[in-house]
Each structure stands twice: as C-alpha cells, then as structure tokens.
PDB file of C-alpha atoms and ligand atoms in Angstrom:
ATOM      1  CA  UNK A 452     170.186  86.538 200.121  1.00  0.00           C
ATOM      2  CA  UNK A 453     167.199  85.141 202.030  1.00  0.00           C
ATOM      3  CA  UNK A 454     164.293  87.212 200.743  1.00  0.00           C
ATOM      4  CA  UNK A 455     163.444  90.273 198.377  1.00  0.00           C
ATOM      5  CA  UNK A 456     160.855  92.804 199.376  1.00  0.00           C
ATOM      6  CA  UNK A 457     159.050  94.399 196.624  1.00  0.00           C
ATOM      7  CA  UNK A 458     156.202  97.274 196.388  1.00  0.00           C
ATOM      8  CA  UNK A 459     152.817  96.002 195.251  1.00  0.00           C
ATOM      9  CA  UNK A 460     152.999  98.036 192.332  1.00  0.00           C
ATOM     10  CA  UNK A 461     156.442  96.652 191.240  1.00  0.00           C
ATOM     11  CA  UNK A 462     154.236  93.001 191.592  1.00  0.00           C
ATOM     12  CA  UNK A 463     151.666  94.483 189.203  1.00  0.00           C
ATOM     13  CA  UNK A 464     154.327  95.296 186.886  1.00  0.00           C
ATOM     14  CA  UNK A 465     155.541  91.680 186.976  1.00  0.00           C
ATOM     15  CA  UNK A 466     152.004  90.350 186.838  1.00  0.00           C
ATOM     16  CA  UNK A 467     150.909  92.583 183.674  1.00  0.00           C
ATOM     17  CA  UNK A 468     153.866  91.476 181.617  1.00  0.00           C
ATOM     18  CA  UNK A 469     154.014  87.516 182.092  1.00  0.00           C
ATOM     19  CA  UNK A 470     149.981  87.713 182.310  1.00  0.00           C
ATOM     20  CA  UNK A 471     150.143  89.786 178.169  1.00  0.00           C
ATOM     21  CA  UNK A 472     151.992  86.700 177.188  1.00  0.00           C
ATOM     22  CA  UNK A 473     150.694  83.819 178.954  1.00  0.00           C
ATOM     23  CA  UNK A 474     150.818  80.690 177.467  1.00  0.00           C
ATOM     24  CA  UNK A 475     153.935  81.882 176.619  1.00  0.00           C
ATOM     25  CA  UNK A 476     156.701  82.225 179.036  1.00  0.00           C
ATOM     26  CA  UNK A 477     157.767  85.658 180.146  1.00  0.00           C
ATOM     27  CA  UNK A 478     160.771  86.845 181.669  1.00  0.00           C
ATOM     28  CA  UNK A 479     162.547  90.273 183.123  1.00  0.00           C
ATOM     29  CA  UNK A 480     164.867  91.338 186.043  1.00  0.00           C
ATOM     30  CA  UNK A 481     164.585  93.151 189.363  1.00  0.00           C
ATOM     31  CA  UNK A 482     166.934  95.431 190.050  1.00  0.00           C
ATOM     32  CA  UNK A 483     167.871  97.290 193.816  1.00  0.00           C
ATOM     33  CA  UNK A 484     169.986  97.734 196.578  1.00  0.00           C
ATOM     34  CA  UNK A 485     170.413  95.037 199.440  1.00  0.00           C
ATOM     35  CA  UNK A 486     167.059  92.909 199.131  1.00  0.00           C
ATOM     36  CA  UNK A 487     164.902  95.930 198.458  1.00  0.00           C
ATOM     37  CA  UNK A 488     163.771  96.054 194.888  1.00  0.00           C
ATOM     38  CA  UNK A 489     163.882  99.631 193.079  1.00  0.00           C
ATOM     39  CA  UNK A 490     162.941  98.585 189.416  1.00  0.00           C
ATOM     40  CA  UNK A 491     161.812  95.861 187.221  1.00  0.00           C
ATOM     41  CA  UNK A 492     163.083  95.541 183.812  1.00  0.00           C
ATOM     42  CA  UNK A 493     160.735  93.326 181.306  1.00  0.00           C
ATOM     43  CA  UNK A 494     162.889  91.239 178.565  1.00  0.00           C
ATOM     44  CA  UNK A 495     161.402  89.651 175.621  1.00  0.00           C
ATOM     45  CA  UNK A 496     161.569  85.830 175.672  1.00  0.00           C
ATOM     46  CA  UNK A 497     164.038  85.226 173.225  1.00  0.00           C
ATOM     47  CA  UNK A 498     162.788  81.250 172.675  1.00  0.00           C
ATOM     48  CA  UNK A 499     158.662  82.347 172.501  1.00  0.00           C
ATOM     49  CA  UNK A 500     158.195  78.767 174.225  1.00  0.00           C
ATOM     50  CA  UNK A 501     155.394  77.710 176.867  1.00  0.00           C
ATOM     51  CA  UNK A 502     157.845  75.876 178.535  1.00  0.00           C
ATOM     52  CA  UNK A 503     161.243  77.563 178.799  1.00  0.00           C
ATOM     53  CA  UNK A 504     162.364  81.469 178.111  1.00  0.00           C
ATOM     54  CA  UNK A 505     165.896  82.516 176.817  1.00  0.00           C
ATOM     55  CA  UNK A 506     166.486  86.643 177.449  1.00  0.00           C
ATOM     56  CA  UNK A 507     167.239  88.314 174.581  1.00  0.00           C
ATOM     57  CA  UNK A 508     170.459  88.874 174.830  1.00  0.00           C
ATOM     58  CA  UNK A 509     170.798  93.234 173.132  1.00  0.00           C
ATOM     59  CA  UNK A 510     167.696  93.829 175.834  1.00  0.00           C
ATOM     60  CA  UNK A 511     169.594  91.828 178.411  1.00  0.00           C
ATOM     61  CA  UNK A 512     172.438  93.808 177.864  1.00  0.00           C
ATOM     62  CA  UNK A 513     171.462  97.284 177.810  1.00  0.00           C
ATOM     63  CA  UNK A 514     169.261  96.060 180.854  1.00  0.00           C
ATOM     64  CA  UNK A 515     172.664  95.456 182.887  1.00  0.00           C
ATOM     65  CA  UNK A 516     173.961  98.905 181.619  1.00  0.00           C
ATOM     66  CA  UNK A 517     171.229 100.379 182.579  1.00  0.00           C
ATOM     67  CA  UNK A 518     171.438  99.010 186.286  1.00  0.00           C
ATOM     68  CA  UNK A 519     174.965  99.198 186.217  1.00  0.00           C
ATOM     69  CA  UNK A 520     174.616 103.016 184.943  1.00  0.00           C
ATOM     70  CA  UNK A 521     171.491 103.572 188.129  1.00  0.00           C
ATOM     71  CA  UNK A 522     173.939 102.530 190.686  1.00  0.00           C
ATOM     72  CA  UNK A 523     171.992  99.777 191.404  1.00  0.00           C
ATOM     73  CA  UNK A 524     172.806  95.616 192.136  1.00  0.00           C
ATOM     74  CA  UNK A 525     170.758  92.711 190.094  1.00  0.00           C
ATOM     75  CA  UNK A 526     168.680  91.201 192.654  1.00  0.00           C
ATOM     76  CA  UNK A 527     166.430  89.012 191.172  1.00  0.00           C
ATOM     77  CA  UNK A 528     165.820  86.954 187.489  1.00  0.00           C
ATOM     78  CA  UNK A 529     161.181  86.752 187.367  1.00  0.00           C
ATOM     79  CA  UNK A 530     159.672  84.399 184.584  1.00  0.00           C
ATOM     80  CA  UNK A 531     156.660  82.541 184.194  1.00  0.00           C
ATOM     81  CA  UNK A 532     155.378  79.244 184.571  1.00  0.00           C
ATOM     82  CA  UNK A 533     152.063  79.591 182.762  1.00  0.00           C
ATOM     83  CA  UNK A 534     151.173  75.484 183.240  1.00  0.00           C
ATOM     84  CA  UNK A 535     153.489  75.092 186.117  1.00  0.00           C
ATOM     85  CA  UNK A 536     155.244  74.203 188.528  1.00  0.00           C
ATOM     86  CA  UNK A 537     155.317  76.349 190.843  1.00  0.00           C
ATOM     87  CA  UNK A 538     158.595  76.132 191.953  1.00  0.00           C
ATOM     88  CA  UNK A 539     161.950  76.531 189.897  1.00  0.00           C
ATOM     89  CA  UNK A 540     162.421  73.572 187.330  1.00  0.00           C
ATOM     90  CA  UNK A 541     165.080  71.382 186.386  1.00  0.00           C
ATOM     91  CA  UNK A 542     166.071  73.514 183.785  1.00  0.00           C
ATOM     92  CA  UNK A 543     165.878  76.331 186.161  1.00  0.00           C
ATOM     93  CA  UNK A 544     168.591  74.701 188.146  1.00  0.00           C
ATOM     94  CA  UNK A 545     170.543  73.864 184.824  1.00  0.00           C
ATOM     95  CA  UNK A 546     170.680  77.464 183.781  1.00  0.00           C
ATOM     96  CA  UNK A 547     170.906  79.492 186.590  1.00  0.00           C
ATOM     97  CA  UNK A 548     174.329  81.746 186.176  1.00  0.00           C
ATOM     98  CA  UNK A 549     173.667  84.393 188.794  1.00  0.00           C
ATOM     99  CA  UNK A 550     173.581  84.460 192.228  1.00  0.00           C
ATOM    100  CA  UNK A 551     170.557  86.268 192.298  1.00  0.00           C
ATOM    101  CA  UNK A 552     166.725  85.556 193.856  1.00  0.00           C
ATOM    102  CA  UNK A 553     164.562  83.673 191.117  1.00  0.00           C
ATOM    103  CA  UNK A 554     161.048  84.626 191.284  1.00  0.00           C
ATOM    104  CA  UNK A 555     158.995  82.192 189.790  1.00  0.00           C
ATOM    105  CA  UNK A 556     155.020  83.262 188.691  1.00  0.00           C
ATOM    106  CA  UNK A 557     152.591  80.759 188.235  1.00  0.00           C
ATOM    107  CA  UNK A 558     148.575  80.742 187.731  1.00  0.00           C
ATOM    108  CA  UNK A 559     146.895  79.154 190.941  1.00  0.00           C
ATOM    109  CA  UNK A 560     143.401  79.005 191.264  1.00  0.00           C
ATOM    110  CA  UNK A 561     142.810  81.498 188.663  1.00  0.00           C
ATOM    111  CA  UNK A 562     145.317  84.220 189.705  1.00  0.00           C
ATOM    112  CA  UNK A 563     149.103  84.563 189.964  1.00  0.00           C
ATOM    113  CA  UNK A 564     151.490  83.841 192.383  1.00  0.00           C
ATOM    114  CA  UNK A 565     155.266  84.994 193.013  1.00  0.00           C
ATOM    115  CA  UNK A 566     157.583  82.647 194.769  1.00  0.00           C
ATOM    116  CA  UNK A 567     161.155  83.354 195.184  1.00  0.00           C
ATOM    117  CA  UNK A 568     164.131  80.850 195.495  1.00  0.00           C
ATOM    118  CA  UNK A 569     167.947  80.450 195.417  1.00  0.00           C
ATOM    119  CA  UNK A 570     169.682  78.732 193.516  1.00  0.00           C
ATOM    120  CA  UNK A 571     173.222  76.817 194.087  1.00  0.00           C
ATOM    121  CA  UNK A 572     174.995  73.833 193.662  1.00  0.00           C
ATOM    122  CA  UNK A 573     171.905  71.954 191.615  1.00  0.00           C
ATOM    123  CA  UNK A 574     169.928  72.572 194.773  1.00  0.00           C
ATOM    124  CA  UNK A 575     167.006  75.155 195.380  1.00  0.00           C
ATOM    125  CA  UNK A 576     165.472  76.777 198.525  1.00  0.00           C
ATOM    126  CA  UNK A 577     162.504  78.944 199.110  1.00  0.00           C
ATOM    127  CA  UNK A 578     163.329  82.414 199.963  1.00  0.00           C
ATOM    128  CA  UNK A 579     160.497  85.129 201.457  1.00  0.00           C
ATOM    129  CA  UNK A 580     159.243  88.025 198.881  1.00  0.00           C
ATOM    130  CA  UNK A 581     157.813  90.776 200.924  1.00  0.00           C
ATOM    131  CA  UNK A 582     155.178  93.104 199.800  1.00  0.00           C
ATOM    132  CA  UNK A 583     154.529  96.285 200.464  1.00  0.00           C
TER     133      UNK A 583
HETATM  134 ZN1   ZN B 810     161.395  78.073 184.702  1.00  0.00          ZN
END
C-alpha cells in the first residue's frame, strides 16, 4: 500500500486523542476499504509511557471485531511521538506485526503532524496520507 487518504475530520479525530494525552503516547487504528479510510478507532495505551505505547489488548480486540463485523480491512496502526522523531522508531520496526500503513504524529513547530510509512523486513519507507 503506497498511501492512505483520510478526511480532515478523521485527522481531527486522530489529533484530539494523542493531543488529550500528550506527553504520553497515544495510539488507535484506521480502518477502510482499499487506501481510503472510513473510521478511526482510539485504543488506550496499555504501557502509559512517553516513549513507547502497547494497545490494550480487550479494546484491541473488540476493535478488530468491530472492523471485521463493518465489513471493513485494517489499514493503518496511528500513535504518537510527543518528543519525537518524526518518523517510525527502532522499536517501531521491532514491533510492527501487520502489514498495515503506520501513521506516526509528532508536535512540529507547535502543531501536529501525520506521516505515514511501511513497514517490512526491518526497513521503513514513507508513504503519502491524503487529505480531504
Ligand atoms: Zn513509535
């Protein structure tokens, strides 16, 4: 998959959540068909860290059902990187079990911004997330 596009209110969404818990980490899932995002799905960061998130797994779960029970495809994993960097991290690359688009948010300059990569074999690229 080489990009996601998402509505501008589905980036709010995103935004609100990891923004409510910033310093701490914050984490959810998009859900949709192809690379078009239908819903986002907040999860509680099981490990309450700065630096790393772990979903919990009950909300995890019942967050597949409910995609799975909607028809709809996992498309993307979002969390936070309230001090950085930017870009997907080690341990990112470590524990990434889906072959999904990981949308990392990060504060620059005062506001956030989404990037999106993919993930495989220990190696990341930059994919495109379109707004609309
Ligand atoms: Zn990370």
């Amino acid at each position: 998959m080489h990009s996601l596009t998402l509505t501008e209110e589905q980036l709010q969404k995103m935004l609100a959540h990891v923004d409510s818990h910033a310093p701490l980490e914050a984490c959810g899932l998009l859900a949709g068909h192809d690379s078009k995002v239908e819903s986002v799905l907040v999860v509680t960061n099981q490990a309450q860290s700065p630096v790393r998130y772990v979903m919990d797994p009950i909300e995890q779960l019942q967050a597949f059902e409910w995609i799975d029970a909607k028809g709809l495809d996992l498309l993307g994993i979002f969390h936070s990187h309230p001090t950085g960097p930017e870009t997907v991290s080690q341990t990112d690359i470590e524990q990434a079990a889906y072959a999904v688009v990981y949308v990392i948010l990060t504060p620059v300059d005062g506001s956030w911004r989404a990037r999106g990569f993919w993930i495989e074999d220990g190696k990341y690229n930059e994919v495109a997330l379109h707004f609309q």
